C-alpha cells in the first residue's frame, strides 16, 4: 500500500526549492492529470501488484491490489526518476529523488495517506509505518491538491519511474506514471 503513496508524492514532487527549475510554479496554480500507469519493463519486483487508473465523465480515481509475502516497514526506501517529453522525445532523468518512504509520506502527503488507508482493505493504522504480509485492495482512491504538501510543480508532460526497495535494498515494487502538468 505504501507504493501507492509514493505515486501521489511523485505527481507533486517537482519542488522549486529542491530542483531549482525556473519554470516551476506554485502547486496551487497547476492542474496535474495522470494519463497512464503501467508496470516497469524488464524488472521482477518482490511484490505482486495491479494498478488501474479509471475515469468517467465526472471523476478520476485509482484502484489497486498488492500482494506481499513480507512485511512493509520503516526500512523501505523509494527512488523517483523523472523524465520530461521535449522536442518529440523523452529527456531522461531531469530530476530524481530518493529517501525513506515513511518520512516522505509524513512530510508531503499525510492527508492523502489517511484517505488511502480509509479506502483500503484490510485497514491499517494511518499513523503507523507497518503493513503485515497479505493482499491489500483499494477501490476508488481520489486525492486532491489540498491533501498534498508540495510547494511547486513544472508544466509539461512527464514520465515518472517509481521504485520501492525493502530494507535489504531489493526491488519491492516498480511502476511508471505518465502525467500532464498544466496551468489552471
XYZ file of C-alpha atoms in Angstrom:
184
model
C 0.000 0.000 0.000
C 2.896 2.377 0.640
C 3.896 2.155 -3.016
C 0.682 3.924 -3.948
C 1.538 6.708 -1.539
C 4.777 7.233 -3.400
C 2.764 7.551 -6.593
C 0.997 10.615 -5.215
C 4.199 12.115 -3.933
C 5.600 11.583 -7.414
C 2.868 13.628 -9.004
C 3.701 16.649 -6.883
C 7.396 16.027 -6.208
C 8.746 18.686 -8.624
C 9.699 21.101 -5.859
C 11.136 24.514 -6.641
C 13.414 24.521 -3.610
C 14.789 21.062 -4.426
C 15.101 21.036 -8.203
C 15.772 24.755 -8.865
C 13.789 24.878 -12.125
C 12.951 28.441 -13.131
C 9.735 27.220 -14.772
C 8.332 25.752 -11.558
C 5.177 27.399 -10.212
C 3.164 27.160 -7.028
C 1.320 23.844 -6.947
C -1.954 25.668 -6.354
C -1.650 27.210 -9.836
C -1.227 23.863 -11.583
C -3.539 21.080 -12.657
C -1.921 17.632 -12.636
C -3.544 14.889 -14.714
C -2.401 11.279 -14.638
C -2.573 9.937 -18.199
C -1.157 6.425 -17.754
C 0.068 3.971 -15.129
C 1.876 0.770 -16.085
C 4.462 -1.697 -14.716
C 8.180 -1.108 -15.247
C 9.616 -3.235 -18.032
C 12.428 -5.726 -17.565
C 12.281 -5.972 -13.771
C 10.952 -8.583 -11.366
C 9.889 -6.928 -8.097
C 9.232 -8.940 -4.939
C 5.598 -7.833 -4.521
C 2.820 -8.556 -6.998
C 0.612 -5.604 -7.790
C -2.014 -4.326 -10.167
C -2.838 -0.642 -10.545
C -5.687 0.663 -12.643
C -6.396 4.278 -13.496
C -10.129 4.802 -14.013
C -12.264 7.685 -15.124
C -15.785 8.520 -16.139
C -17.355 11.764 -17.312
C -17.001 13.458 -13.927
C -14.296 11.699 -11.902
C -10.870 10.068 -12.000
C -9.569 7.579 -9.464
C -7.128 4.748 -8.801
C -7.800 1.165 -7.856
C -5.096 -1.279 -6.872
C -4.226 -4.656 -5.468
C -0.959 -5.510 -3.701
C 0.148 -8.969 -2.605
C 3.173 -9.203 -0.357
C 4.717 -12.133 1.484
C 6.943 -9.828 3.519
C 6.111 -7.007 5.917
C 6.385 -3.400 4.769
C 8.014 -1.185 7.382
C 10.081 1.920 8.084
C 13.170 0.396 6.443
C 11.623 0.815 2.963
C 13.019 3.480 0.644
C 11.818 4.953 -2.609
C 13.564 6.255 -5.701
C 11.735 8.521 -8.148
C 13.215 9.233 -11.574
C 11.523 11.909 -13.690
C 11.759 12.244 -17.484
C 10.212 15.088 -19.500
C 8.804 14.972 -23.048
C 10.553 17.644 -25.109
C 11.095 18.062 -28.842
C 9.454 14.737 -29.695
C 11.475 12.557 -27.289
C 11.929 11.794 -23.602
C 14.651 13.833 -21.923
C 15.681 11.337 -19.282
C 16.493 11.915 -15.644
C 15.655 15.617 -15.423
C 15.039 15.111 -11.723
C 15.352 12.314 -9.211
C 14.940 11.923 -5.515
C 15.160 9.121 -3.005
C 14.571 8.627 0.686
C 12.729 6.836 3.422
C 9.111 6.226 2.400
C 7.631 6.887 5.828
C 9.447 10.201 6.201
C 8.386 11.288 2.702
C 4.791 10.307 3.469
C 4.713 12.304 6.685
C 6.338 15.367 5.128
C 4.428 15.602 1.853
C 1.257 13.508 1.926
C -0.027 12.763 5.419
C -3.625 13.694 4.494
C -3.522 11.753 1.205
C -2.203 8.733 3.108
C -5.122 8.900 5.561
C -7.583 8.954 2.646
C -5.815 5.978 1.101
C -5.999 3.977 4.325
C -9.743 4.712 4.568
C -10.480 3.036 1.203
C -8.076 0.090 1.537
C -8.938 -3.386 2.826
C -7.794 -4.732 5.160
C -7.388 -1.495 7.032
C -4.180 -0.436 8.741
C -3.066 2.238 11.208
C -2.816 5.538 9.289
C -0.258 6.856 11.788
C 1.967 3.769 11.701
C 4.512 2.653 9.173
C 3.951 -1.099 9.112
C 1.923 -3.436 6.926
C 1.712 -7.140 7.560
C 2.081 -9.666 4.729
C -1.151 -10.159 2.829
C -3.322 -8.935 -0.016
C -4.442 -5.312 0.059
C -7.082 -3.834 -2.236
C -8.199 -0.280 -2.785
C -11.295 0.892 -4.627
C -11.863 4.416 -5.874
C -8.986 6.297 -4.273
C -9.079 10.015 -5.060
C -6.654 12.680 -3.921
C -6.909 16.462 -4.145
C -4.167 19.057 -4.186
C -5.137 20.099 -0.649
C -4.178 16.579 0.521
C -0.591 17.068 -0.625
C 2.013 19.413 0.859
C 4.175 20.169 -2.190
C 5.057 23.820 -2.846
C 5.625 23.850 -6.622
C 5.459 21.937 -9.918
C 6.677 22.237 -13.515
C 4.456 22.416 -16.590
C 4.707 19.789 -19.314
C 4.455 16.063 -19.971
C 6.335 13.796 -17.584
C 7.133 10.121 -17.088
C 7.989 9.075 -13.550
C 9.608 5.775 -12.653
C 8.835 4.876 -9.072
C 10.985 2.212 -7.449
C 10.452 0.939 -3.919
C 13.159 -1.045 -2.127
C 12.968 -3.105 1.054
C 15.470 -2.881 3.909
C 17.828 -5.279 2.106
C 17.796 -2.953 -0.950
C 15.859 -5.485 -3.043
C 13.360 -4.106 -5.551
C 9.957 -4.477 -3.908
C 7.803 -2.570 -6.390
C 8.241 -0.620 -9.621
C 5.734 1.348 -11.688
C 5.679 4.048 -14.350
C 3.353 7.041 -14.226
C 2.794 9.460 -17.084
C 1.224 12.803 -16.299
C 0.458 16.252 -17.633
C 1.040 19.390 -15.582
C -0.819 22.427 -16.926
C -1.665 25.873 -15.655
C -5.133 26.182 -14.092
